[in-house]
CSV table of C-alpha atoms in Angstrom, one decimal:
chain,number,residue,atom,x,y,z
A,1,UNK,CA,98.2,113.9,111.1
A,2,UNK,CA,95.9,111.6,109.1
A,3,UNK,CA,97.7,108.5,110.5
A,4,UNK,CA,97.4,109.8,114.1
A,5,UNK,CA,93.7,110.6,113.6
A,6,UNK,CA,93.2,107.1,112.1
A,7,UNK,CA,95.0,105.7,115.1
A,8,UNK,CA,92.6,107.3,117.6
A,9,UNK,CA,89.6,106.5,115.3
A,10,UNK,CA,90.5,102.8,115.3
A,11,UNK,CA,91.0,102.8,119.1
A,12,UNK,CA,87.6,104.6,119.6
A,13,UNK,CA,85.8,102.1,117.3
A,14,UNK,CA,87.2,99.1,119.2
A,15,UNK,CA,86.5,100.4,122.7
A,16,UNK,CA,83.0,101.5,121.9
A,17,UNK,CA,81.8,98.5,119.9
A,18,UNK,CA,79.5,95.7,121.1
A,19,UNK,CA,79.9,93.6,117.9
A,20,UNK,CA,82.9,91.5,117.3
A,21,UNK,CA,83.3,92.5,113.6
A,22,UNK,CA,83.3,96.2,114.6
A,23,UNK,CA,86.0,95.6,117.2
A,24,UNK,CA,88.0,93.7,114.7
A,25,UNK,CA,87.7,96.6,112.2
A,26,UNK,CA,88.9,99.1,114.8
A,27,UNK,CA,92.0,96.8,115.5
A,28,UNK,CA,92.7,96.7,111.7
A,29,UNK,CA,92.5,100.5,111.3
A,30,UNK,CA,94.9,100.8,114.2
A,31,UNK,CA,97.4,98.4,112.8
A,32,UNK,CA,97.4,100.1,109.4
A,33,UNK,CA,97.7,103.6,110.8
A,34,UNK,CA,100.7,102.8,113.0
A,35,UNK,CA,102.7,101.0,110.2
A,36,UNK,CA,103.8,104.2,108.3
A,37,UNK,CA,104.7,105.8,111.7
A,38,UNK,CA,107.1,102.8,112.4
A,39,UNK,CA,108.7,102.8,109.0
A,40,UNK,CA,108.9,106.6,108.7
A,41,UNK,CA,112.7,106.8,108.9
A,42,UNK,CA,113.4,104.5,105.8
A,43,UNK,CA,116.1,102.7,107.8
A,44,UNK,CA,116.3,99.0,107.1
A,45,UNK,CA,115.8,98.3,110.8
A,46,UNK,CA,112.6,100.4,110.7
A,47,UNK,CA,111.2,98.6,107.6
A,48,UNK,CA,112.0,95.3,109.3
A,49,UNK,CA,110.2,96.4,112.4
A,50,UNK,CA,107.1,97.5,110.4
A,51,UNK,CA,107.1,94.1,108.6
A,52,UNK,CA,107.3,92.1,111.8
A,53,UNK,CA,104.6,94.2,113.4
A,54,UNK,CA,102.3,93.8,110.4
A,55,UNK,CA,102.8,90.0,110.3
A,56,UNK,CA,102.1,89.5,114.0
A,57,UNK,CA,99.1,91.8,114.2
A,58,UNK,CA,97.6,90.3,111.1
A,59,UNK,CA,97.9,86.8,112.6
A,60,UNK,CA,96.4,88.0,115.9
A,61,UNK,CA,93.5,89.8,114.0
A,62,UNK,CA,92.8,86.6,112.1
A,63,UNK,CA,92.6,84.7,115.4
A,64,UNK,CA,90.3,87.3,116.9
A,65,UNK,CA,88.0,86.9,113.9
A,66,UNK,CA,88.2,83.1,114.0
A,67,UNK,CA,87.4,82.9,117.7
A,68,UNK,CA,84.4,85.3,117.4
A,69,UNK,CA,83.1,83.3,114.3
A,70,UNK,CA,83.5,80.0,116.2
A,71,UNK,CA,81.5,81.5,119.1
A,72,UNK,CA,78.8,82.9,116.7
A,73,UNK,CA,78.6,79.5,115.0
A,74,UNK,CA,77.9,77.6,118.3
A,75,UNK,CA,75.9,80.2,120.2
A,76,UNK,CA,74.4,82.6,117.5
A,77,UNK,CA,75.9,85.5,119.5
A,78,UNK,CA,78.1,88.3,118.0
A,79,UNK,CA,78.0,90.3,121.2
A,80,UNK,CA,81.5,90.8,122.7
A,81,UNK,CA,80.3,90.2,126.3
A,82,UNK,CA,78.6,86.9,125.3
A,83,UNK,CA,81.8,84.9,124.6
A,84,UNK,CA,80.5,81.6,126.2
A,85,UNK,CA,82.1,78.9,124.0
A,86,UNK,CA,85.3,77.5,125.7
A,87,UNK,CA,87.4,77.0,122.6
A,88,UNK,CA,86.6,80.5,121.4
A,89,UNK,CA,87.7,82.0,124.7
A,90,UNK,CA,91.0,80.1,124.5
A,91,UNK,CA,91.7,81.2,121.0
A,92,UNK,CA,90.8,84.8,121.9
A,93,UNK,CA,93.2,84.7,124.9
A,94,UNK,CA,96.0,83.6,122.5
A,95,UNK,CA,95.0,86.3,120.0
A,96,UNK,CA,94.9,89.2,122.5
A,97,UNK,CA,98.2,88.0,124.1
A,98,UNK,CA,99.7,88.2,120.6
A,99,UNK,CA,98.3,91.7,120.1
A,100,UNK,CA,99.6,92.9,123.5
A,101,UNK,CA,102.9,91.1,123.5
A,102,UNK,CA,102.2,88.9,126.5
A,103,UNK,CA,104.7,86.0,127.0
A,104,UNK,CA,105.0,83.5,125.3
A,105,UNK,CA,103.9,85.7,122.3
A,106,UNK,CA,106.2,88.6,123.3
A,107,UNK,CA,109.2,88.1,120.9
A,108,UNK,CA,108.1,90.6,118.3
A,109,UNK,CA,107.7,93.5,120.7
A,110,UNK,CA,111.3,94.4,121.7
A,111,UNK,CA,112.4,94.1,118.1
A,112,UNK,CA,109.6,96.4,116.8
A,113,UNK,CA,110.2,98.9,119.5
A,114,UNK,CA,113.9,98.9,118.8
A,115,UNK,CA,113.2,99.7,115.1
A,116,UNK,CA,110.8,102.6,115.8
A,117,UNK,CA,111.5,106.2,116.8
A,118,UNK,CA,110.9,107.1,120.5
A,119,UNK,CA,107.6,108.8,119.9
A,120,UNK,CA,106.2,105.9,117.9
A,121,UNK,CA,107.6,103.6,120.6
A,122,UNK,CA,105.5,105.6,123.1
A,123,UNK,CA,102.3,105.0,120.9
A,124,UNK,CA,103.1,101.3,120.5
A,125,UNK,CA,103.5,100.9,124.3
A,126,UNK,CA,100.5,102.8,125.4
A,127,UNK,CA,97.8,103.7,122.8
A,128,UNK,CA,98.1,100.5,120.8
A,129,UNK,CA,97.7,98.3,124.0
A,130,UNK,CA,94.4,100.0,125.0
A,131,UNK,CA,92.0,98.4,122.5
A,132,UNK,CA,93.1,94.8,123.2
A,133,UNK,CA,93.0,95.4,126.9
A,134,UNK,CA,89.4,96.7,126.6
A,135,UNK,CA,88.5,93.5,124.7
A,136,UNK,CA,90.0,91.5,127.6
A,137,UNK,CA,88.1,93.7,130.0
A,138,UNK,CA,84.7,93.1,128.3
A,139,UNK,CA,85.2,89.3,128.0
A,140,UNK,CA,86.9,88.9,131.4
A,141,UNK,CA,84.1,86.8,133.0
A,142,UNK,CA,84.4,84.1,130.3
A,143,UNK,CA,88.2,83.7,130.3
A,144,UNK,CA,90.1,80.9,131.9
A,145,UNK,CA,91.7,82.1,135.2
A,146,UNK,CA,94.5,79.5,135.5
A,147,UNK,CA,95.6,80.1,131.9
A,148,UNK,CA,95.7,83.9,132.5
A,149,UNK,CA,97.7,83.4,135.7
A,150,UNK,CA,100.3,81.2,133.9
A,151,UNK,CA,100.6,83.8,131.1
A,152,UNK,CA,100.9,86.6,133.7
A,153,UNK,CA,103.7,84.9,135.7
A,154,UNK,CA,105.5,84.0,132.5
A,155,UNK,CA,105.3,87.6,131.3
A,156,UNK,CA,106.6,89.1,134.5
A,157,UNK,CA,109.5,86.5,134.5
A,158,UNK,CA,110.4,87.0,130.8
A,159,UNK,CA,110.1,90.8,131.1
A,160,UNK,CA,112.4,90.8,134.1
A,161,UNK,CA,115.0,88.2,132.9
A,162,UNK,CA,115.3,89.5,129.4
A,163,UNK,CA,115.6,93.1,130.4
A,164,UNK,CA,118.6,92.5,132.6
A,165,UNK,CA,121.4,92.6,130.1
A,166,UNK,CA,120.0,95.2,127.6
A,167,UNK,CA,121.8,98.4,126.8
A,168,UNK,CA,119.2,99.9,124.5
A,169,UNK,CA,116.7,102.1,126.3
A,170,UNK,CA,113.8,101.2,123.9
A,171,UNK,CA,114.4,97.4,124.5
A,172,UNK,CA,114.5,98.0,128.3
A,173,UNK,CA,111.1,99.8,128.0
A,174,UNK,CA,109.8,97.0,125.9
A,175,UNK,CA,110.6,94.4,128.5
A,176,UNK,CA,109.3,96.6,131.2
A,177,UNK,CA,106.0,96.8,129.2
A,178,UNK,CA,105.9,93.0,129.0
A,179,UNK,CA,106.3,92.7,132.8
A,180,UNK,CA,103.6,95.3,133.5
A,181,UNK,CA,101.2,93.5,131.2
A,182,UNK,CA,101.8,90.4,133.4
A,183,UNK,CA,100.5,92.4,136.4
A,184,UNK,CA,97.5,93.5,134.5
A,185,UNK,CA,96.6,90.0,133.3
A,186,UNK,CA,96.9,88.2,136.6
A,187,UNK,CA,94.1,90.3,138.2
A,188,UNK,CA,91.9,90.5,135.1
A,189,UNK,CA,89.4,87.7,136.0
A,190,UNK,CA,89.1,88.6,139.7
A,191,UNK,CA,88.9,92.4,139.6
A,192,UNK,CA,88.9,93.8,136.0
A,193,UNK,CA,88.7,97.4,137.1
A,194,UNK,CA,92.2,97.0,138.7
A,195,UNK,CA,93.5,95.9,135.3
A,196,UNK,CA,92.3,99.2,133.8
A,197,UNK,CA,93.7,101.3,136.7
A,198,UNK,CA,97.0,99.5,136.3
A,199,UNK,CA,97.0,100.2,132.6
A,200,UNK,CA,96.2,103.9,133.0
A,201,UNK,CA,99.0,104.4,135.6
A,202,UNK,CA,101.5,102.3,133.5
A,203,UNK,CA,100.6,104.4,130.4
A,204,UNK,CA,101.2,107.6,132.3
A,205,UNK,CA,104.6,106.6,133.7
A,206,UNK,CA,105.8,105.1,130.4
A,207,UNK,CA,104.7,108.3,128.6
A,208,UNK,CA,106.8,110.3,131.1
A,209,UNK,CA,109.9,108.1,130.5
A,210,UNK,CA,109.6,108.1,126.7
A,211,UNK,CA,109.1,111.8,126.5
A,212,UNK,CA,112.0,112.5,128.8
A,213,UNK,CA,114.3,110.2,126.8
A,214,UNK,CA,113.0,111.8,123.6
A,215,UNK,CA,113.8,115.3,124.8
A,216,UNK,CA,117.3,114.3,125.8
A,217,UNK,CA,117.7,112.3,122.6
A,218,UNK,CA,118.8,109.1,124.5
A,219,UNK,CA,118.7,105.8,122.7
A,220,UNK,CA,121.3,103.7,124.6
A,221,UNK,CA,122.7,103.6,128.1
A,222,UNK,CA,126.1,105.1,127.1
A,223,UNK,CA,124.4,108.2,125.8
A,224,UNK,CA,122.3,108.4,129.0
A,225,UNK,CA,125.5,108.4,131.1
A,226,UNK,CA,126.7,111.6,129.4
A,227,UNK,CA,123.3,113.2,129.1
A,228,UNK,CA,123.1,114.6,132.7
A,229,UNK,CA,125.0,117.7,131.6
A,230,UNK,CA,122.3,118.4,129.0
A,231,UNK,CA,119.4,118.7,131.4
A,232,UNK,CA,120.3,118.0,135.1
A,233,UNK,CA,116.8,118.6,136.5
A,234,UNK,CA,115.2,116.4,133.9
A,235,UNK,CA,117.7,113.5,134.7
A,236,UNK,CA,116.9,113.8,138.4
A,237,UNK,CA,113.2,113.7,137.7
A,238,UNK,CA,113.7,110.7,135.4
A,239,UNK,CA,115.3,108.9,138.4
A,240,UNK,CA,112.0,109.2,140.4
A,241,UNK,CA,109.8,108.2,137.4
A,242,UNK,CA,111.9,105.1,136.9
A,243,UNK,CA,111.6,104.1,140.5
A,244,UNK,CA,107.9,104.7,140.2
A,245,UNK,CA,107.7,102.4,137.2
A,246,UNK,CA,109.6,99.8,139.4
A,247,UNK,CA,106.7,100.1,141.9
A,248,UNK,CA,108.6,101.5,144.9
A,249,UNK,CA,106.6,103.3,147.6
A,250,UNK,CA,105.8,106.2,148.2
A,251,UNK,CA,105.5,106.7,144.4
A,252,UNK,CA,102.5,106.2,142.1
A,253,UNK,CA,103.7,102.9,140.7
A,254,UNK,CA,103.4,101.2,144.1
A,255,UNK,CA,99.6,101.8,144.1
A,256,UNK,CA,98.5,99.2,141.5
A,257,UNK,CA,100.9,96.6,142.7
A,258,UNK,CA,99.7,97.0,146.3
A,259,UNK,CA,96.0,96.8,145.3
A,260,UNK,CA,96.7,93.7,143.1
A,261,UNK,CA,98.6,91.8,145.8
A,262,UNK,CA,95.8,92.7,148.3
A,263,UNK,CA,93.1,91.4,145.9
A,264,UNK,CA,95.1,88.2,145.0
A,265,UNK,CA,95.5,87.4,148.7
A,266,UNK,CA,91.7,87.9,149.2
A,267,UNK,CA,91.2,85.4,146.3
A,268,UNK,CA,93.4,82.7,148.1
A,269,UNK,CA,96.1,83.2,145.5
A,270,UNK,CA,98.9,84.1,148.0
A,271,UNK,CA,101.5,81.9,146.2
A,272,UNK,CA,100.8,83.6,142.9
A,273,UNK,CA,101.1,87.0,144.6
A,274,UNK,CA,104.4,86.0,146.2
A,275,UNK,CA,105.9,84.6,142.9
A,276,UNK,CA,104.9,87.7,140.9
A,277,UNK,CA,106.2,90.1,143.6
A,278,UNK,CA,109.6,88.3,143.7
A,279,UNK,CA,109.8,88.3,139.9
A,280,UNK,CA,109.2,92.0,139.8
A,281,UNK,CA,112.5,92.5,141.7
A,282,UNK,CA,114.2,91.5,138.4
A,283,UNK,CA,112.5,94.5,136.8
A,284,UNK,CA,113.6,96.7,139.8
A,285,UNK,CA,117.2,95.8,139.0
A,286,UNK,CA,117.1,97.1,135.4
A,287,UNK,CA,115.1,100.3,136.4
A,288,UNK,CA,117.8,100.9,139.0
A,289,UNK,CA,120.4,100.4,136.4
A,290,UNK,CA,118.7,103.0,134.1
A,291,UNK,CA,118.4,105.4,137.1
A,292,UNK,CA,122.0,104.8,138.0
A,293,UNK,CA,123.2,105.6,134.5
A,294,UNK,CA,120.9,108.7,134.3
A,295,UNK,CA,121.9,110.4,137.5
A,296,UNK,CA,124.4,108.7,139.8
A,297,UNK,CA,127.4,107.7,137.5
A,298,UNK,CA,129.9,110.2,136.2
A,299,UNK,CA,131.8,108.9,133.2
A,300,UNK,CA,135.5,108.6,133.8
A,301,UNK,CA,137.5,111.7,132.6
A,302,UNK,CA,140.0,109.5,130.7
A,303,UNK,CA,137.6,108.5,128.0
A,304,UNK,CA,137.3,110.6,124.9
A,305,UNK,CA,133.5,111.0,124.9
A,306,UNK,CA,131.8,114.1,123.7
A,307,UNK,CA,130.5,116.4,126.5
A,308,UNK,CA,126.9,117.4,125.9
A,309,UNK,CA,125.9,121.0,125.8
A,310,UNK,CA,123.6,122.2,128.5
A,311,UNK,CA,120.2,123.0,127.0
A,312,UNK,CA,118.6,126.1,128.3
A,313,UNK,CA,115.1,125.5,126.8
A,314,UNK,CA,112.5,124.8,129.6
A,315,UNK,CA,111.1,121.4,130.2
A,316,UNK,CA,107.9,120.9,128.2
A,317,UNK,CA,104.6,121.3,130.2
A,318,UNK,CA,103.4,117.8,129.2
A,319,UNK,CA,106.6,116.2,130.8
A,320,UNK,CA,106.1,118.4,133.9
A,321,UNK,CA,102.5,117.4,134.4
A,322,UNK,CA,103.0,113.7,133.6
A,323,UNK,CA,106.1,113.5,135.9
A,324,UNK,CA,104.1,115.1,138.8
A,325,UNK,CA,101.3,112.6,138.3
A,326,UNK,CA,103.6,109.6,138.0
A,327,UNK,CA,105.4,110.4,141.2
A,328,UNK,CA,102.7,111.8,143.5
A,329,UNK,CA,99.5,109.9,143.0
A,330,UNK,CA,99.9,107.5,145.9
A,331,UNK,CA,97.8,109.6,148.4
A,332,UNK,CA,94.7,109.1,146.3
A,333,UNK,CA,94.7,105.3,146.9
A,334,UNK,CA,92.0,105.3,149.6
A,335,UNK,CA,89.6,107.0,147.1
A,336,UNK,CA,90.4,104.3,144.5
A,337,UNK,CA,90.1,101.5,147.0
A,338,UNK,CA,86.6,102.5,148.0
């Protein structure tokens, strides 16, 4: 309880601060609060994940502090929105990319997620990404658009390519997260509110998938293949949520992609929009693979796998609400567009 309260306290401090040092303090509290949650199981893999997480986040925090101090040294400003020095903004972009796990600083994220339990994985993919994204949002007018576009296209490409041959559900979710961050980054300079909208919808859909996998106790694809007997309705709903994460219409996940592509074409960035849309087809492939394992394949009867018992406990209300939202929010798009 203390760690989770600290987690939300750190997030709140960062997103409500105007001063760089306060934002940095919030990020530090966040990092320290999530470490025990990662290494809770005392498994060597979990301790390794916590160590990797700590090293990467400490490096990124140092860079955040360094960039803000450089900016203060040249301009006398500690205000987050006044990041006017060009070198500072470059260092900050690298630092926040590290914090978020944007390519080319993405290597730690799948490893850390693989070593953490599913609930901690959910926190790492959603709550822990919120403070760095708000910092990007607040400094968006002083960041370098071409650098962000390159990082974004690289992230969507890496998230798609590297997720293709994974068999562990947590690693697949990690690469999916990297690809979604690419979509958020590409639009950041031109329409920052779309970045936030994309983040909220992504967090909602990811929460649904993680909670569903957690309730079915699924950690790898082979378990997912035999889990349909456990909770058939939940598996069917998981199919729709995964397709929504992939961004297929008429599901919620199509909404941010559609608005982002529209905005990019308005900004004369049609080639970037085309590249990022084609690269997201890689992501569609592994979501379909997950969906296929969850609902469409029946394992052959010749293998000696354990049949799962059907669970009669009802689906938890949080999963029900989140699933409904992550499937059916597309009709509100005119309201968001205005």
